[in-house]
Amino acid sequence: MSTISIVAAISDNNAIGKNLGLLWHMPADMKRFKDLTTGHAVIMGRKTFESLPKGGLPNRKNVVLTTMPEAGFVNCFACESMHDALDICEKEEDIFIIGGSLVYRQGLGIADKMYLTRVHGEFPDADAFFPVVNWDLWEEVERQEFEADEKNPYPYTFLTYVRKK
């Protein structure tokens, strides 16, 4: 059975993006994302797919949720529902839900784990947000805190949660 995980970078006010892009450049978070997801399946929404500079992410099975799966997503699987996306990934050991807001909302009900990077800053001009989480359903199992540095302009925390049994 596959493990389904959410991966997200979230500001202190739950912001995740603006104008189909990220609000920050945090190489440490990008490295963590790459280390977690490389070699595995990733499920994303169409807008997230379109925000990627080269389309699908290399060395991953890319699945795009869209109302127009016939639109021609190069090097990706496209489907209309999370159920269909999970069917496409059924043989994968690890499946990562990588955004955006609507896909995260769907993923919260089925995910086994969450890998969150909390970027410590407020971004009032954000237009995309991580959905509200019922924290009673989740247990924090790992936390690593970091200060801002020359490459990462904001303090940040890597958090790992597992769904309570």
mmCIF file of C-alpha atoms in Angstrom:
data_model
loop_
_atom_site.group_PDB
_atom_site.id
_atom_site.type_symbol
_atom_site.label_atom_id
_atom_site.label_comp_id
_atom_site.label_asym_id
_atom_site.label_seq_id
_atom_site.Cartn_x
_atom_site.Cartn_y
_atom_site.Cartn_z
ATOM 1 C CA MET A 1 0.000 0.000 0.000
ATOM 2 C CA SER A 2 1.280 3.452 -0.904
ATOM 3 C CA THR A 3 2.184 6.143 1.592
ATOM 4 C CA ILE A 4 0.533 9.436 0.630
ATOM 5 C CA SER A 5 2.318 12.581 1.803
ATOM 6 C CA ILE A 6 1.724 16.291 1.439
ATOM 7 C CA VAL A 7 4.773 18.481 0.799
ATOM 8 C CA ALA A 8 4.358 22.236 1.196
ATOM 9 C CA ALA A 9 6.194 25.416 2.136
ATOM 10 C CA ILE A 10 3.878 27.673 4.133
ATOM 11 C CA SER A 11 4.361 31.128 5.621
ATOM 12 C CA ASP A 12 3.263 32.096 9.126
ATOM 13 C CA ASN A 13 -0.021 33.379 7.626
ATOM 14 C CA ASN A 14 -0.466 30.105 5.627
ATOM 15 C CA ALA A 15 0.481 31.761 2.328
ATOM 16 C CA ILE A 16 1.923 29.470 -0.340
ATOM 17 C CA GLY A 17 2.031 31.604 -3.476
ATOM 18 C CA LYS A 18 1.310 34.670 -5.554
ATOM 19 C CA ASN A 19 0.605 34.990 -9.281
ATOM 20 C CA LEU A 20 1.177 31.254 -9.831
ATOM 21 C CA GLY A 21 4.628 31.395 -8.245
ATOM 22 C CA LEU A 22 6.366 31.066 -4.920
ATOM 23 C CA LEU A 23 6.664 33.980 -2.530
ATOM 24 C CA TRP A 24 10.293 33.303 -1.645
ATOM 25 C CA HIS A 25 13.492 31.692 -2.860
ATOM 26 C CA MET A 26 14.599 29.188 -0.212
ATOM 27 C CA PRO A 27 17.256 26.781 -1.560
ATOM 28 C CA ALA A 28 17.155 24.653 1.617
ATOM 29 C CA ASP A 29 13.439 24.025 1.110
ATOM 30 C CA MET A 30 13.945 23.249 -2.582
ATOM 31 C CA LYS A 31 16.649 20.713 -1.676
ATOM 32 C CA ARG A 32 14.367 19.051 0.876
ATOM 33 C CA PHE A 33 11.556 18.916 -1.691
ATOM 34 C CA LYS A 34 13.862 17.337 -4.274
ATOM 35 C CA ASP A 35 15.289 14.829 -1.780
ATOM 36 C CA LEU A 36 11.800 13.760 -0.682
ATOM 37 C CA THR A 37 10.135 13.500 -4.080
ATOM 38 C CA THR A 38 12.815 12.327 -6.534
ATOM 39 C CA GLY A 39 12.096 8.812 -7.738
ATOM 40 C CA HIS A 40 8.472 8.945 -6.601
ATOM 41 C CA ALA A 41 5.066 10.030 -7.879
ATOM 42 C CA VAL A 42 3.923 13.644 -7.494
ATOM 43 C CA ILE A 43 0.332 14.828 -7.819
ATOM 44 C CA MET A 44 -0.276 18.495 -8.610
ATOM 45 C CA GLY A 45 -2.910 20.807 -9.964
ATOM 46 C CA ARG A 46 -2.751 22.366 -13.415
ATOM 47 C CA LYS A 47 -1.664 25.773 -12.121
ATOM 48 C CA THR A 48 1.183 24.219 -10.152
ATOM 49 C CA PHE A 49 2.242 22.312 -13.273
ATOM 50 C CA GLU A 50 2.165 25.512 -15.344
ATOM 51 C CA SER A 51 4.306 27.303 -12.750
ATOM 52 C CA LEU A 52 7.151 24.804 -13.177
ATOM 53 C CA PRO A 53 9.880 26.192 -15.443
ATOM 54 C CA LYS A 54 10.275 22.989 -17.472
ATOM 55 C CA GLY A 55 6.862 21.401 -17.061
ATOM 56 C CA GLY A 56 6.940 18.037 -15.310
ATOM 57 C CA LEU A 57 9.552 17.466 -12.632
ATOM 58 C CA PRO A 58 12.465 15.246 -13.715
ATOM 59 C CA ASN A 59 12.907 11.753 -12.268
ATOM 60 C CA ARG A 60 9.355 11.584 -10.936
ATOM 61 C CA LYS A 61 6.016 10.247 -12.135
ATOM 62 C CA ASN A 62 4.096 13.512 -12.708
ATOM 63 C CA VAL A 63 0.301 13.439 -12.391
ATOM 64 C CA VAL A 64 -1.684 16.610 -13.116
ATOM 65 C CA LEU A 65 -5.238 17.131 -11.864
ATOM 66 C CA THR A 66 -7.156 19.159 -14.433
ATOM 67 C CA THR A 67 -10.607 19.582 -15.905
ATOM 68 C CA MET A 68 -8.950 19.298 -19.341
ATOM 69 C CA PRO A 69 -6.851 16.094 -19.293
ATOM 70 C CA GLU A 70 -6.853 16.055 -23.098
ATOM 71 C CA ALA A 71 -4.926 19.362 -23.175
ATOM 72 C CA GLY A 72 -1.598 17.588 -23.687
ATOM 73 C CA PHE A 73 0.637 17.684 -20.636
ATOM 74 C CA VAL A 74 4.060 16.628 -21.914
ATOM 75 C CA ASN A 75 5.740 13.826 -19.940
ATOM 76 C CA CYS A 76 2.838 13.743 -17.491
ATOM 77 C CA PHE A 77 -0.281 11.797 -16.742
ATOM 78 C CA ALA A 78 -3.395 13.987 -16.628
ATOM 79 C CA CYS A 79 -6.705 13.158 -14.987
ATOM 80 C CA GLU A 80 -9.797 14.834 -13.579
ATOM 81 C CA SER A 81 -9.980 13.469 -10.023
ATOM 82 C CA MET A 82 -7.810 12.611 -7.046
ATOM 83 C CA HIS A 83 -9.266 9.082 -7.218
ATOM 84 C CA ASP A 84 -8.010 8.720 -10.803
ATOM 85 C CA ALA A 85 -4.626 10.182 -9.830
ATOM 86 C CA LEU A 86 -4.250 7.622 -7.049
ATOM 87 C CA ASP A 87 -5.200 4.835 -9.472
ATOM 88 C CA ILE A 88 -2.417 5.988 -11.822
ATOM 89 C CA CYS A 89 0.012 5.834 -8.868
ATOM 90 C CA GLU A 90 -1.239 2.573 -7.347
ATOM 91 C CA LYS A 91 2.065 0.732 -7.825
ATOM 92 C CA GLU A 92 4.123 3.564 -6.319
ATOM 93 C CA GLU A 93 5.502 3.123 -2.807
ATOM 94 C CA ASP A 94 5.434 6.867 -2.069
ATOM 95 C CA ILE A 95 3.044 9.447 -3.499
ATOM 96 C CA PHE A 96 3.561 13.155 -2.829
ATOM 97 C CA ILE A 97 0.854 15.790 -3.154
ATOM 98 C CA ILE A 98 2.647 19.014 -4.089
ATOM 99 C CA GLY A 99 -0.077 21.629 -4.545
ATOM 100 C CA GLY A 100 -1.720 23.970 -5.092
ATOM 101 C CA SER A 101 -4.401 25.030 -2.639
ATOM 102 C CA LEU A 102 -7.281 22.970 -4.043
ATOM 103 C CA VAL A 103 -5.169 19.841 -4.409
ATOM 104 C CA TYR A 104 -3.837 20.252 -0.861
ATOM 105 C CA ARG A 105 -7.428 20.543 0.379
ATOM 106 C CA GLN A 106 -8.307 17.251 -1.317
ATOM 107 C CA GLY A 107 -5.121 15.654 -0.033
ATOM 108 C CA LEU A 108 -5.660 16.516 3.616
ATOM 109 C CA GLY A 109 -8.408 13.915 3.900
ATOM 110 C CA ILE A 110 -6.287 11.060 2.548
ATOM 111 C CA ALA A 111 -2.665 11.865 3.430
ATOM 112 C CA ASP A 112 -0.696 9.712 5.857
ATOM 113 C CA LYS A 113 2.117 12.250 6.364
ATOM 114 C CA MET A 114 2.867 15.928 5.896
ATOM 115 C CA TYR A 115 6.288 17.418 5.250
ATOM 116 C CA LEU A 116 5.921 21.136 5.858
ATOM 117 C CA THR A 117 8.449 23.921 5.682
ATOM 118 C CA ARG A 118 7.202 26.793 7.819
ATOM 119 C CA VAL A 119 8.727 29.973 6.395
ATOM 120 C CA HIS A 120 8.712 32.500 9.230
ATOM 121 C CA GLY A 121 7.391 35.633 7.605
ATOM 122 C CA GLU A 122 4.106 37.307 6.706
ATOM 123 C CA PHE A 123 3.193 37.769 3.060
ATOM 124 C CA PRO A 124 0.140 40.054 2.894
ATOM 125 C CA ASP A 125 0.104 40.172 -0.926
ATOM 126 C CA ALA A 126 -0.201 36.374 -1.289
ATOM 127 C CA ASP A 127 -3.135 35.045 -3.292
ATOM 128 C CA ALA A 128 -2.796 31.301 -2.610
ATOM 129 C CA PHE A 129 -3.030 29.716 0.825
ATOM 130 C CA PHE A 130 -2.637 26.316 2.451
ATOM 131 C CA PRO A 131 -6.020 25.037 3.663
ATOM 132 C CA VAL A 132 -7.059 24.974 7.312
ATOM 133 C CA VAL A 133 -5.750 21.841 9.036
ATOM 134 C CA ASN A 134 -7.480 20.012 11.882
ATOM 135 C CA TRP A 135 -4.324 19.595 13.980
ATOM 136 C CA ASP A 136 -6.122 17.176 16.334
ATOM 137 C CA LEU A 137 -5.692 14.578 13.570
ATOM 138 C CA TRP A 138 -1.917 15.014 13.249
ATOM 139 C CA GLU A 139 1.103 14.280 15.428
ATOM 140 C CA GLU A 140 4.368 16.156 15.004
ATOM 141 C CA VAL A 141 7.201 13.620 14.766
ATOM 142 C CA GLU A 142 10.121 15.777 13.654
ATOM 143 C CA ARG A 143 11.143 19.442 13.857
ATOM 144 C CA GLN A 144 14.304 21.183 12.665
ATOM 145 C CA GLU A 145 14.626 24.954 13.118
ATOM 146 C CA PHE A 146 16.954 27.146 11.069
ATOM 147 C CA GLU A 147 17.911 30.806 11.091
ATOM 148 C CA ALA A 148 17.985 32.933 7.955
ATOM 149 C CA ASP A 149 21.337 32.887 6.174
ATOM 150 C CA GLU A 150 22.960 34.273 3.028
ATOM 151 C CA LYS A 151 21.029 31.824 0.807
ATOM 152 C CA ASN A 152 17.740 31.496 2.714
ATOM 153 C CA PRO A 153 16.363 34.972 3.493
ATOM 154 C CA TYR A 154 13.820 33.889 6.139
ATOM 155 C CA PRO A 155 14.084 31.752 9.254
ATOM 156 C CA TYR A 156 12.329 28.441 8.641
ATOM 157 C CA THR A 157 11.344 25.166 10.279
ATOM 158 C CA PHE A 158 11.150 21.715 8.712
ATOM 159 C CA LEU A 159 8.190 19.859 10.228
ATOM 160 C CA THR A 160 7.022 16.288 9.740
ATOM 161 C CA TYR A 161 3.576 15.132 10.832
ATOM 162 C CA VAL A 162 1.899 11.732 10.741
ATOM 163 C CA ARG A 163 -1.823 11.124 10.858
ATOM 164 C CA LYS A 164 -2.900 9.895 14.277
ATOM 165 C CA LYS A 165 -4.275 6.357 14.283
#
